[in-house]
Amino acid sequence: MSKPRNRIQAAYVLVLQRLLKSRVPFLVGGAHAMHEYGQIVRETKDLDLFCRPRDSSAILGLLSELGYSLEVTDPEWLAKGRRKDILIDVIFGTGNRRHKVSDEWIERGRLTKVFDLEVRLLPPEEMILCKIYVQERDRYDGADINHIIRKSGAIIDWKHLLAAMDADWELLFAQILNFRFVYPSERNIIPAWMIQEMIARLDVQRKAPVPVDR
């Protein structure tokens, strides 16, 4: 994204500059990553910063120095910094508490420019990982994932994504089927081996005893 157009974006720039100067590892997600991977332009309502759990206190301390009030929304994955109508989300895990931001997330972050600052974006696979579990009454992120697959499917490391979601492969399979339904003319962007792997897993599961646990 280009240079800041208003005071809120200018505040984001200041936060990013201070973070880069501090050398605390972080990733930018949210609307900026959605623009990069899904080519969807949105007026961002906040700045999503992803970091390892052990780095969250350093980032929150930096926000406090900049005049933000702090709120630990959930000690397992989310904290917030607020200054009037400016909101910074500090994210160190996923909302369902199944995944934590790790060294690997940071290392795999893709270099790009946000407001003319060189930063690392949340990788597309981890972006899908964060969004795929969001299936609530008031929010569903499956459409976002379809856009990411459509525009960035060729660079997605499908083996990495499958390994990250191994226990929840059915959810990934459901999203793949949804994509194939929504974009039939582009369904070949999903590797053939991935479809075959999902079908094989489904066949094995079909023959297994039905679980007792709901």
Tab-separated table of N, CA and C in Angstrom, residues 42-199:
chain	number	residue	atom	x	y	z
A	42	ARG	N	-9.552	-2.779	0.970
A	42	ARG	CA	-10.479	-2.414	2.029
A	42	ARG	C	-9.899	-1.254	2.828
A	43	GLU	N	-10.772	-0.382	3.284
A	43	GLU	CA	-10.346	0.653	4.217
A	43	GLU	C	-10.178	-0.011	5.572
A	44	THR	N	-8.937	-0.192	5.981
A	44	THR	CA	-8.677	-0.917	7.214
A	44	THR	C	-9.165	-0.132	8.430
A	45	LYS	N	-9.788	-0.843	9.362
A	45	LYS	CA	-10.290	-0.235	10.596
A	45	LYS	C	-9.274	-0.368	11.725
A	46	ASP	N	-8.216	-1.138	11.478
A	46	ASP	CA	-7.186	-1.318	12.485
A	46	ASP	C	-5.906	-1.793	11.800
A	47	LEU	N	-4.865	-1.944	12.573
A	47	LEU	CA	-3.603	-2.475	12.076
A	47	LEU	C	-3.352	-3.783	12.802
A	48	ASP	N	-3.272	-4.872	12.053
A	48	ASP	CA	-3.055	-6.194	12.640
A	48	ASP	C	-1.572	-6.513	12.649
A	49	LEU	N	-1.004	-6.664	13.837
A	49	LEU	CA	0.392	-7.029	14.003
A	49	LEU	C	0.466	-8.420	14.606
A	50	PHE	N	1.161	-9.316	13.951
A	50	PHE	CA	1.349	-10.673	14.445
A	50	PHE	C	2.757	-10.794	15.020
A	51	CYS	N	2.867	-11.450	16.163
A	51	CYS	CA	4.174	-11.621	16.789
A	51	CYS	C	4.194	-12.911	17.594
A	52	ARG	N	5.379	-13.356	17.925
A	52	ARG	CA	5.502	-14.515	18.808
A	52	ARG	C	4.993	-14.139	20.206
A	53	PRO	N	4.421	-15.077	20.940
A	53	PRO	CA	3.903	-14.748	22.276
A	53	PRO	C	4.927	-14.047	23.155
A	54	ARG	N	6.178	-14.462	23.066
A	54	ARG	CA	7.203	-13.875	23.935
A	54	ARG	C	7.544	-12.437	23.562
A	55	ASP	N	7.135	-11.997	22.372
A	55	ASP	CA	7.419	-10.628	21.941
A	55	ASP	C	6.232	-9.688	22.148
A	56	SER	N	5.101	-10.220	22.567
A	56	SER	CA	3.898	-9.389	22.679
A	56	SER	C	4.057	-8.278	23.717
A	57	SER	N	4.725	-8.573	24.833
A	57	SER	CA	4.885	-7.556	25.876
A	57	SER	C	5.749	-6.402	25.391
A	58	ALA	N	6.764	-6.697	24.559
A	58	ALA	CA	7.624	-5.638	24.030
A	58	ALA	C	6.843	-4.721	23.099
A	59	ILE	N	5.990	-5.310	22.266
A	59	ILE	CA	5.189	-4.502	21.342
A	59	ILE	C	4.153	-3.687	22.109
A	60	LEU	N	3.538	-4.287	23.107
A	60	LEU	CA	2.573	-3.547	23.918
A	60	LEU	C	3.258	-2.408	24.680
A	61	GLY	N	4.474	-2.653	25.139
A	61	GLY	CA	5.217	-1.597	25.807
A	61	GLY	C	5.505	-0.437	24.869
A	62	LEU	N	5.844	-0.748	23.623
A	62	LEU	CA	6.088	0.303	22.631
A	62	LEU	C	4.821	1.103	22.370
A	63	LEU	N	3.679	0.409	22.280
A	63	LEU	CA	2.405	1.107	22.068
A	63	LEU	C	2.077	2.008	23.253
A	64	SER	N	2.366	1.525	24.450
A	64	SER	CA	2.123	2.340	25.643
A	64	SER	C	2.952	3.619	25.606
A	65	GLU	N	4.201	3.512	25.164
A	65	GLU	CA	5.067	4.688	25.051
A	65	GLU	C	4.510	5.702	24.052
A	66	LEU	N	3.773	5.202	23.053
A	66	LEU	CA	3.188	6.075	22.041
A	66	LEU	C	1.813	6.606	22.451
A	67	GLY	N	1.400	6.328	23.671
A	67	GLY	CA	0.155	6.878	24.182
A	67	GLY	C	-1.071	6.008	24.019
A	68	TYR	N	-0.881	4.727	23.694
A	68	TYR	CA	-2.022	3.825	23.534
A	68	TYR	C	-2.389	3.203	24.872
A	69	SER	N	-3.689	3.094	25.117
A	69	SER	CA	-4.154	2.321	26.268
A	69	SER	C	-4.182	0.855	25.852
A	70	LEU	N	-3.876	-0.020	26.775
A	70	LEU	CA	-3.701	-1.433	26.444
A	70	LEU	C	-4.816	-2.287	27.023
A	71	GLU	N	-5.149	-3.343	26.291
A	71	GLU	CA	-6.161	-4.300	26.750
A	71	GLU	C	-5.745	-5.689	26.297
A	72	VAL	N	-5.589	-6.598	27.241
A	72	VAL	CA	-5.332	-7.994	26.890
A	72	VAL	C	-6.688	-8.665	26.735
A	73	THR	N	-7.145	-8.756	25.507
A	73	THR	CA	-8.482	-9.297	25.220
A	73	THR	C	-8.559	-10.771	25.553
A	74	ASP	N	-7.518	-11.510	25.208
A	74	ASP	CA	-7.443	-12.932	25.518
A	74	ASP	C	-5.964	-13.271	25.687
A	75	PRO	N	-5.543	-13.694	26.880
A	75	PRO	CA	-4.115	-13.956	27.122
A	75	PRO	C	-3.538	-15.066	26.257
A	76	GLU	N	-4.407	-15.837	25.595
A	76	GLU	CA	-3.941	-16.928	24.753
A	76	GLU	C	-3.562	-16.472	23.346
A	77	TRP	N	-4.145	-15.306	22.902
A	77	TRP	CA	-3.851	-14.984	21.505
A	77	TRP	C	-3.999	-13.518	21.095
A	78	LEU	N	-4.615	-12.646	21.895
A	78	LEU	CA	-4.935	-11.309	21.399
A	78	LEU	C	-4.837	-10.224	22.465
A	79	ALA	N	-4.215	-9.107	22.077
A	79	ALA	CA	-4.214	-7.888	22.888
A	79	ALA	C	-4.461	-6.706	21.958
A	80	LYS	N	-4.847	-5.553	22.533
A	80	LYS	CA	-5.178	-4.390	21.716
A	80	LYS	C	-4.555	-3.126	22.312
A	81	GLY	N	-4.213	-2.221	21.408
A	81	GLY	CA	-3.802	-0.893	21.809
A	81	GLY	C	-4.767	0.113	21.196
A	82	ARG	N	-5.276	1.042	22.014
A	82	ARG	CA	-6.237	2.043	21.531
A	82	ARG	C	-5.750	3.447	21.879
A	83	ARG	N	-5.944	4.340	20.918
A	83	ARG	CA	-5.712	5.759	21.163
A	83	ARG	C	-6.778	6.531	20.403
A	84	LYS	N	-7.810	6.945	21.139
A	84	LYS	CA	-9.000	7.539	20.532
A	84	LYS	C	-9.593	6.551	19.530
A	85	ASP	N	-9.643	6.892	18.233
A	85	ASP	CA	-10.251	5.995	17.255
A	85	ASP	C	-9.219	5.160	16.502
A	86	ILE	N	-7.997	5.110	17.007
A	86	ILE	CA	-6.938	4.315	16.370
A	86	ILE	C	-6.796	3.005	17.133
A	87	LEU	N	-6.839	1.896	16.402
A	87	LEU	CA	-6.806	0.574	17.018
A	87	LEU	C	-5.677	-0.260	16.419
A	88	ILE	N	-4.878	-0.847	17.291
A	88	ILE	CA	-3.815	-1.763	16.885
A	88	ILE	C	-4.094	-3.114	17.536
A	89	ASP	N	-4.227	-4.155	16.732
A	89	ASP	CA	-4.381	-5.507	17.263
A	89	ASP	C	-3.010	-6.176	17.317
A	90	VAL	N	-2.674	-6.733	18.464
A	90	VAL	CA	-1.437	-7.494	18.628
A	90	VAL	C	-1.840	-8.953	18.769
A	91	ILE	N	-1.532	-9.741	17.755
A	91	ILE	CA	-2.037	-11.110	17.647
A	91	ILE	C	-0.866	-12.082	17.766
A	92	PHE	N	-0.960	-13.022	18.692
A	92	PHE	CA	0.140	-13.975	18.880
A	92	PHE	C	-0.329	-15.423	18.819
A	93	GLY	N	-1.541	-15.631	18.333
A	93	GLY	CA	-2.062	-16.982	18.152
A	93	GLY	C	-3.323	-16.917	17.318
A	94	THR	N	-4.055	-18.025	17.246
A	94	THR	CA	-5.322	-18.053	16.535
A	94	THR	C	-6.468	-18.065	17.540
A	95	GLY	N	-7.615	-17.591	17.101
A	95	GLY	CA	-8.754	-17.422	17.995
A	95	GLY	C	-9.235	-18.700	18.649
A	96	ASN	N	-8.989	-19.838	18.008
A	96	ASN	CA	-9.427	-21.106	18.598
A	96	ASN	C	-8.345	-21.729	19.483
A	97	ARG	N	-7.219	-21.001	19.640
A	97	ARG	CA	-6.132	-21.394	20.541
A	97	ARG	C	-5.409	-22.668	20.098
A	98	ARG	N	-5.532	-23.033	18.855
A	98	ARG	CA	-4.880	-24.242	18.364
A	98	ARG	C	-3.475	-23.964	17.828
A	99	HIS	N	-3.207	-22.709	17.502
A	99	HIS	CA	-1.920	-22.383	16.889
A	99	HIS	C	-1.351	-21.121	17.532
A	100	LYS	N	-0.031	-21.060	17.636
A	100	LYS	CA	0.682	-19.891	18.128
A	100	LYS	C	1.592	-19.370	17.020
A	101	VAL	N	1.790	-18.050	16.992
A	101	VAL	CA	2.760	-17.481	16.069
A	101	VAL	C	4.141	-17.984	16.496
A	102	SER	N	4.887	-18.532	15.544
A	102	SER	CA	6.164	-19.168	15.853
A	102	SER	C	7.305	-18.526	15.079
A	103	ASP	N	8.516	-18.986	15.365
A	103	ASP	CA	9.679	-18.541	14.600
A	103	ASP	C	9.466	-18.804	13.113
A	104	GLU	N	8.857	-19.942	12.798
A	104	GLU	CA	8.630	-20.303	11.399
A	104	GLU	C	7.710	-19.295	10.712
A	105	TRP	N	6.675	-18.842	11.403
A	105	TRP	CA	5.788	-17.831	10.819
A	105	TRP	C	6.602	-16.592	10.450
A	106	ILE	N	7.432	-16.148	11.381
A	106	ILE	CA	8.223	-14.937	11.159
A	106	ILE	C	9.184	-15.133	9.987
A	107	GLU	N	9.871	-16.252	9.975
A	107	GLU	CA	10.859	-16.519	8.925
A	107	GLU	C	10.215	-16.634	7.548
A	108	ARG	N	8.974	-17.127	7.504
A	108	ARG	CA	8.300	-17.317	6.221
A	108	ARG	C	7.545	-16.063	5.765
A	109	GLY	N	7.538	-15.027	6.594
A	109	GLY	CA	6.856	-13.790	6.226
A	109	GLY	C	7.400	-13.219	4.928
A	110	ARG	N	6.522	-12.695	4.098
A	110	ARG	CA	6.917	-12.198	2.774
A	110	ARG	C	7.210	-10.709	2.824
A	111	LEU	N	8.395	-10.342	2.351
A	111	LEU	CA	8.789	-8.941	2.332
A	111	LEU	C	7.951	-8.152	1.330
A	112	THR	N	7.448	-7.014	1.765
A	112	THR	CA	6.698	-6.125	0.892
A	112	THR	C	6.767	-4.723	1.485
A	113	LYS	N	6.102	-3.782	0.847
A	113	LYS	CA	6.075	-2.422	1.373
A	113	LYS	C	4.658	-2.049	1.782
A	114	VAL	N	4.536	-1.567	3.003
A	114	VAL	CA	3.283	-1.033	3.527
A	114	VAL	C	3.551	0.416	3.897
A	115	PHE	N	2.815	1.334	3.266
A	115	PHE	CA	3.053	2.765	3.448
A	115	PHE	C	4.529	3.118	3.200
A	116	ASP	N	5.088	2.490	2.165
A	116	ASP	CA	6.479	2.722	1.751
A	116	ASP	C	7.515	2.238	2.763
A	117	LEU	N	7.096	1.434	3.719
A	117	LEU	CA	8.019	0.834	4.676
A	117	LEU	C	8.158	-0.645	4.360
A	118	GLU	N	9.378	-1.151	4.342
A	118	GLU	CA	9.582	-2.566	4.055
A	118	GLU	C	9.318	-3.391	5.306
A	119	VAL	N	8.290	-4.219	5.234
A	119	VAL	CA	7.898	-5.059	6.362
A	119	VAL	C	7.635	-6.469	5.850
A	120	ARG	N	7.434	-7.373	6.785
A	120	ARG	CA	7.068	-8.749	6.423
A	120	ARG	C	5.565	-8.949	6.626
A	121	LEU	N	4.940	-9.527	5.615
A	121	LEU	CA	3.518	-9.842	5.698
A	121	LEU	C	3.311	-11.236	6.269
A	122	LEU	N	2.190	-11.416	6.937
A	122	LEU	CA	1.766	-12.750	7.330
A	122	LEU	C	1.753	-13.638	6.089
A	123	PRO	N	2.374	-14.837	6.122
A	123	PRO	CA	2.379	-15.703	4.934
A	123	PRO	C	0.953	-16.086	4.533
A	124	PRO	N	0.706	-16.360	3.242
A	124	PRO	CA	-0.658	-16.695	2.816
A	124	PRO	C	-1.203	-17.951	3.481
A	125	GLU	N	-0.323	-18.926	3.748
A	125	GLU	CA	-0.789	-20.160	4.387
A	125	GLU	C	-1.277	-19.895	5.803
A	126	GLU	N	-0.530	-19.064	6.535
A	126	GLU	CA	-0.943	-18.727	7.898
A	126	GLU	C	-2.156	-17.805	7.899
A	127	MET	N	-2.291	-17.009	6.860
A	127	MET	CA	-3.487	-16.172	6.757
A	127	MET	C	-4.729	-17.053	6.588
A	128	ILE	N	-4.611	-18.073	5.761
A	128	ILE	CA	-5.707	-19.035	5.598
A	128	ILE	C	-5.964	-19.754	6.925
A	129	LEU	N	-4.882	-20.135	7.597
A	129	LEU	CA	-5.000	-20.833	8.877
A	129	LEU	C	-5.784	-20.006	9.887
A	130	CYS	N	-5.538	-18.704	9.912
A	130	CYS	CA	-6.245	-17.826	10.851
A	130	CYS	C	-7.711	-17.652	10.475
A	131	LYS	N	-7.998	-17.629	9.187
A	131	LYS	CA	-9.347	-17.320	8.727
A	131	LYS	C	-10.261	-18.548	8.628
A	132	ILE	N	-9.690	-19.715	8.428
A	132	ILE	CA	-10.510	-20.870	8.077
A	132	ILE	C	-11.407	-21.336	9.225
A	133	TYR	N	-11.026	-21.001	10.458
A	133	TYR	CA	-11.832	-21.398	11.610
A	133	TYR	C	-12.924	-20.385	11.941
A	134	VAL	N	-12.928	-19.255	11.236
A	134	VAL	CA	-13.906	-18.200	11.537
A	134	VAL	C	-15.198	-18.516	10.785
A	135	GLN	N	-16.083	-19.212	11.443
A	135	GLN	CA	-17.367	-19.610	10.862
A	135	GLN	C	-18.446	-19.430	11.936
A	136	GLU	N	-18.719	-18.199	12.238
A	136	GLU	CA	-19.678	-17.870	13.284
A	136	GLU	C	-20.926	-17.224	12.678
A	137	ARG	N	-21.920	-17.026	13.506
A	137	ARG	CA	-23.174	-16.450	13.016
A	137	ARG	C	-22.976	-15.070	12.421
A	138	ASP	N	-22.087	-14.270	13.053
A	138	ASP	CA	-21.914	-12.894	12.610
A	138	ASP	C	-20.670	-12.675	11.757
A	139	ARG	N	-19.926	-13.731	11.497
A	139	ARG	CA	-18.733	-13.566	10.662
A	139	ARG	C	-18.309	-14.892	10.050
A	140	TYR	N	-18.044	-14.833	8.761
A	140	TYR	CA	-17.564	-16.013	8.026
A	140	TYR	C	-16.472	-15.550	7.071
A	141	ASP	N	-15.268	-16.113	7.204
A	141	ASP	CA	-14.134	-15.658	6.407
A	141	ASP	C	-13.831	-16.533	5.198
A	142	GLY	N	-14.735	-17.464	4.893
A	142	GLY	CA	-14.497	-18.359	3.759
A	142	GLY	C	-14.382	-17.639	2.426
A	143	ALA	N	-15.137	-16.545	2.251
A	143	ALA	CA	-15.050	-15.792	1.001
A	143	ALA	C	-13.662	-15.176	0.839
A	144	ASP	N	-13.091	-14.678	1.935
A	144	ASP	CA	-11.734	-14.141	1.888
A	144	ASP	C	-10.746	-15.213	1.432
A	145	ILE	N	-10.899	-16.411	1.973
A	145	ILE	CA	-9.985	-17.496	1.612
A	145	ILE	C	-10.116	-17.832	0.133
A	146	ASN	N	-11.338	-17.808	-0.383
A	146	ASN	CA	-11.517	-18.066	-1.815
A	146	ASN	C	-10.767	-17.042	-2.660
A	147	HIS	N	-10.806	-15.779	-2.251
A	147	HIS	CA	-10.067	-14.742	-2.978
A	147	HIS	C	-8.564	-14.990	-2.903
A	148	ILE	N	-8.079	-15.397	-1.732
A	148	ILE	CA	-6.647	-15.670	-1.569
A	148	ILE	C	-6.228	-16.830	-2.468
A	149	ILE	N	-7.014	-17.901	-2.483
A	149	ILE	CA	-6.689	-19.053	-3.329
A	149	ILE	C	-6.716	-18.654	-4.801
A	150	ARG	N	-7.724	-17.883	-5.179
A	150	ARG	CA	-7.871	-17.497	-6.591
A	150	ARG	C	-6.684	-16.671	-7.078
A	151	LYS	N	-6.232	-15.721	-6.263
A	151	LYS	CA	-5.180	-14.807	-6.697
A	151	LYS	C	-3.773	-15.282	-6.332
A	152	SER	N	-3.655	-16.093	-5.294
A	152	SER	CA	-2.317	-16.488	-4.832
A	152	SER	C	-2.141	-17.998	-4.731
A	153	GLY	N	-3.078	-18.751	-5.283
A	153	GLY	CA	-3.000	-20.208	-5.197
A	153	GLY	C	-1.698	-20.779	-5.730
A	154	ALA	N	-1.127	-20.114	-6.737
A	154	ALA	CA	0.097	-20.621	-7.364
A	154	ALA	C	1.303	-20.518	-6.442
A	155	ILE	N	1.261	-19.623	-5.441
A	155	ILE	CA	2.405	-19.475	-4.541
A	155	ILE	C	2.149	-20.100	-3.177
A	156	ILE	N	0.949	-20.615	-2.964
A	156	ILE	CA	0.635	-21.246	-1.681
A	156	ILE	C	1.408	-22.557	-1.559
A	157	ASP	N	2.035	-22.758	-0.422
A	157	ASP	CA	2.707	-24.021	-0.122
A	157	ASP	C	1.654	-24.961	0.470
A	158	TRP	N	1.037	-25.741	-0.390
A	158	TRP	CA	-0.085	-26.575	0.027
A	158	TRP	C	0.338	-27.658	1.015
A	159	LYS	N	1.548	-28.174	0.867
A	159	LYS	CA	2.033	-29.182	1.811
A	159	LYS	C	2.195	-28.578	3.204
A	160	HIS	N	2.690	-27.365	3.250
A	160	HIS	CA	2.847	-26.681	4.535
A	160	HIS	C	1.478	-26.425	5.180
A	161	LEU	N	0.522	-25.970	4.376
A	161	LEU	CA	-0.817	-25.692	4.891
A	161	LEU	C	-1.477	-26.966	5.395
A	162	LEU	N	-1.350	-28.058	4.650
A	162	LEU	CA	-1.948	-29.324	5.059
A	162	LEU	C	-1.313	-29.822	6.356
A	163	ALA	N	0.009	-29.674	6.476
A	163	ALA	CA	0.683	-30.109	7.706
A	163	ALA	C	0.202	-29.291	8.900
A	164	ALA	N	-0.001	-27.988	8.695
A	164	ALA	CA	-0.458	-27.124	9.785
A	164	ALA	C	-1.872	-27.471	10.226
A	165	MET	N	-2.691	-27.954	9.281
A	165	MET	CA	-4.094	-28.268	9.572
A	165	MET	C	-4.359	-29.759	9.651
A	166	ASP	N	-3.333	-30.539	9.839
A	166	ASP	CA	-3.438	-31.993	9.720
A	166	ASP	C	-4.611	-32.573	10.500
A	167	ALA	N	-4.768	-32.155	11.755
A	167	ALA	CA	-5.858	-32.696	12.575
A	167	ALA	C	-7.225	-32.221	12.091
A	168	ASP	N	-7.258	-31.110	11.391
A	168	ASP	CA	-8.520	-30.520	10.924
A	168	ASP	C	-8.596	-30.508	9.394
A	169	TRP	N	-8.102	-31.561	8.786
A	169	TRP	CA	-8.042	-31.620	7.325
A	169	TRP	C	-9.426	-31.517	6.688
A	170	GLU	N	-10.461	-31.978	7.396
A	170	GLU	CA	-11.820	-31.904	6.834
A	170	GLU	C	-12.239	-30.461	6.575
A	171	LEU	N	-11.838	-29.571	7.480
A	171	LEU	CA	-12.167	-28.156	7.320
A	171	LEU	C	-11.485	-27.588	6.076
A	172	LEU	N	-10.237	-27.980	5.866
A	172	LEU	CA	-9.516	-27.549	4.671
A	172	LEU	C	-10.161	-28.132	3.416
A	173	PHE	N	-10.559	-29.393	3.473
A	173	PHE	CA	-11.223	-30.029	2.334
A	173	PHE	C	-12.528	-29.309	2.004
A	174	ALA	N	-13.284	-28.946	3.040
A	174	ALA	CA	-14.539	-28.229	2.823
A	174	ALA	C	-14.296	-26.895	2.134
A	175	GLN	N	-13.228	-26.214	2.526
A	175	GLN	CA	-12.905	-24.928	1.893
A	175	GLN	C	-12.489	-25.115	0.443
A	176	ILE	N	-11.737	-26.163	0.176
A	176	ILE	CA	-11.327	-26.452	-1.205
A	176	ILE	C	-12.545	-26.742	-2.073
A	177	LEU	N	-13.481	-27.531	-1.553
A	177	LEU	CA	-14.697	-27.828	-2.312
A	177	LEU	C	-15.514	-26.565	-2.543
A	178	ASN	N	-15.548	-25.689	-1.531
A	178	ASN	CA	-16.258	-24.424	-1.682
A	178	ASN	C	-15.630	-23.587	-2.787
A	179	PHE	N	-14.297	-23.541	-2.809
A	179	PHE	CA	-13.607	-22.786	-3.863
A	179	PHE	C	-13.936	-23.358	-5.237
A	180	ARG	N	-13.909	-24.674	-5.367
A	180	ARG	CA	-14.189	-25.309	-6.658
A	180	ARG	C	-15.610	-25.006	-7.123
A	181	PHE	N	-16.542	-24.885	-6.174
A	181	PHE	CA	-17.923	-24.556	-6.521
A	181	PHE	C	-18.046	-23.108	-6.964
A	182	VAL	N	-17.381	-22.203	-6.224
A	182	VAL	CA	-17.487	-20.775	-6.513
A	182	VAL	C	-16.760	-20.405	-7.792
A	183	TYR	N	-15.592	-20.995	-8.026
A	183	TYR	CA	-14.768	-20.662	-9.194
A	183	TYR	C	-14.459	-21.928	-10.006
A	184	PRO	N	-15.472	-22.530	-10.649
A	184	PRO	CA	-15.239	-23.787	-11.373
A	184	PRO	C	-14.203	-23.673	-12.484
A	185	SER	N	-14.123	-22.514	-13.132
A	185	SER	CA	-13.172	-22.376	-14.241
A	185	SER	C	-11.731	-22.242	-13.751
A	186	GLU	N	-11.556	-22.070	-12.428
A	186	GLU	CA	-10.203	-21.906	-11.878
A	186	GLU	C	-9.878	-22.977	-10.845
A	187	ARG	N	-10.668	-24.046	-10.843
A	187	ARG	CA	-10.473	-25.066	-9.812
A	187	ARG	C	-9.148	-25.811	-9.946
A	188	ASN	N	-8.526	-25.761	-11.137
A	188	ASN	CA	-7.252	-26.459	-11.326
A	188	ASN	C	-6.099	-25.797	-10.595
A	189	ILE	N	-6.334	-24.634	-9.990
A	189	ILE	CA	-5.280	-23.997	-9.215
A	189	ILE	C	-4.984	-24.802	-7.950
A	190	ILE	N	-5.953	-25.634	-7.514
A	190	ILE	CA	-5.712	-26.564	-6.404
A	190	ILE	C	-4.965	-27.761	-6.971
A	191	PRO	N	-3.785	-28.084	-6.445
A	191	PRO	CA	-3.017	-29.212	-7.009
A	191	PRO	C	-3.816	-30.518	-6.988
A	192	ALA	N	-3.649	-31.302	-8.031
A	192	ALA	CA	-4.371	-32.573	-8.140
A	192	ALA	C	-4.036	-33.498	-6.969
A	193	TRP	N	-2.779	-33.488	-6.532
A	193	TRP	CA	-2.395	-34.376	-5.437
A	193	TRP	C	-3.151	-34.031	-4.157
A	194	MET	N	-3.474	-32.740	-4.000
A	194	MET	CA	-4.194	-32.300	-2.808
A	194	MET	C	-5.604	-32.899	-2.790
A	195	ILE	N	-6.268	-32.857	-3.921
A	195	ILE	CA	-7.613	-33.444	-4.020
A	195	ILE	C	-7.551	-34.943	-3.748
A	196	GLN	N	-6.570	-35.601	-4.339
A	196	GLN	CA	-6.422	-37.051	-4.152
A	196	GLN	C	-6.153	-37.392	-2.692
A	197	GLU	N	-5.330	-36.583	-2.026
A	197	GLU	CA	-5.027	-36.804	-0.610
A	197	GLU	C	-6.286	-36.652	0.245
A	198	MET	N	-7.097	-35.639	-0.050
A	198	MET	CA	-8.322	-35.422	0.708
A	198	MET	C	-9.300	-36.588	0.524
A	199	ILE	N	-9.432	-37.040	-0.708
A	199	ILE	CA	-10.342	-38.160	-0.994
A	199	ILE	C	-9.864	-39.425	-0.292
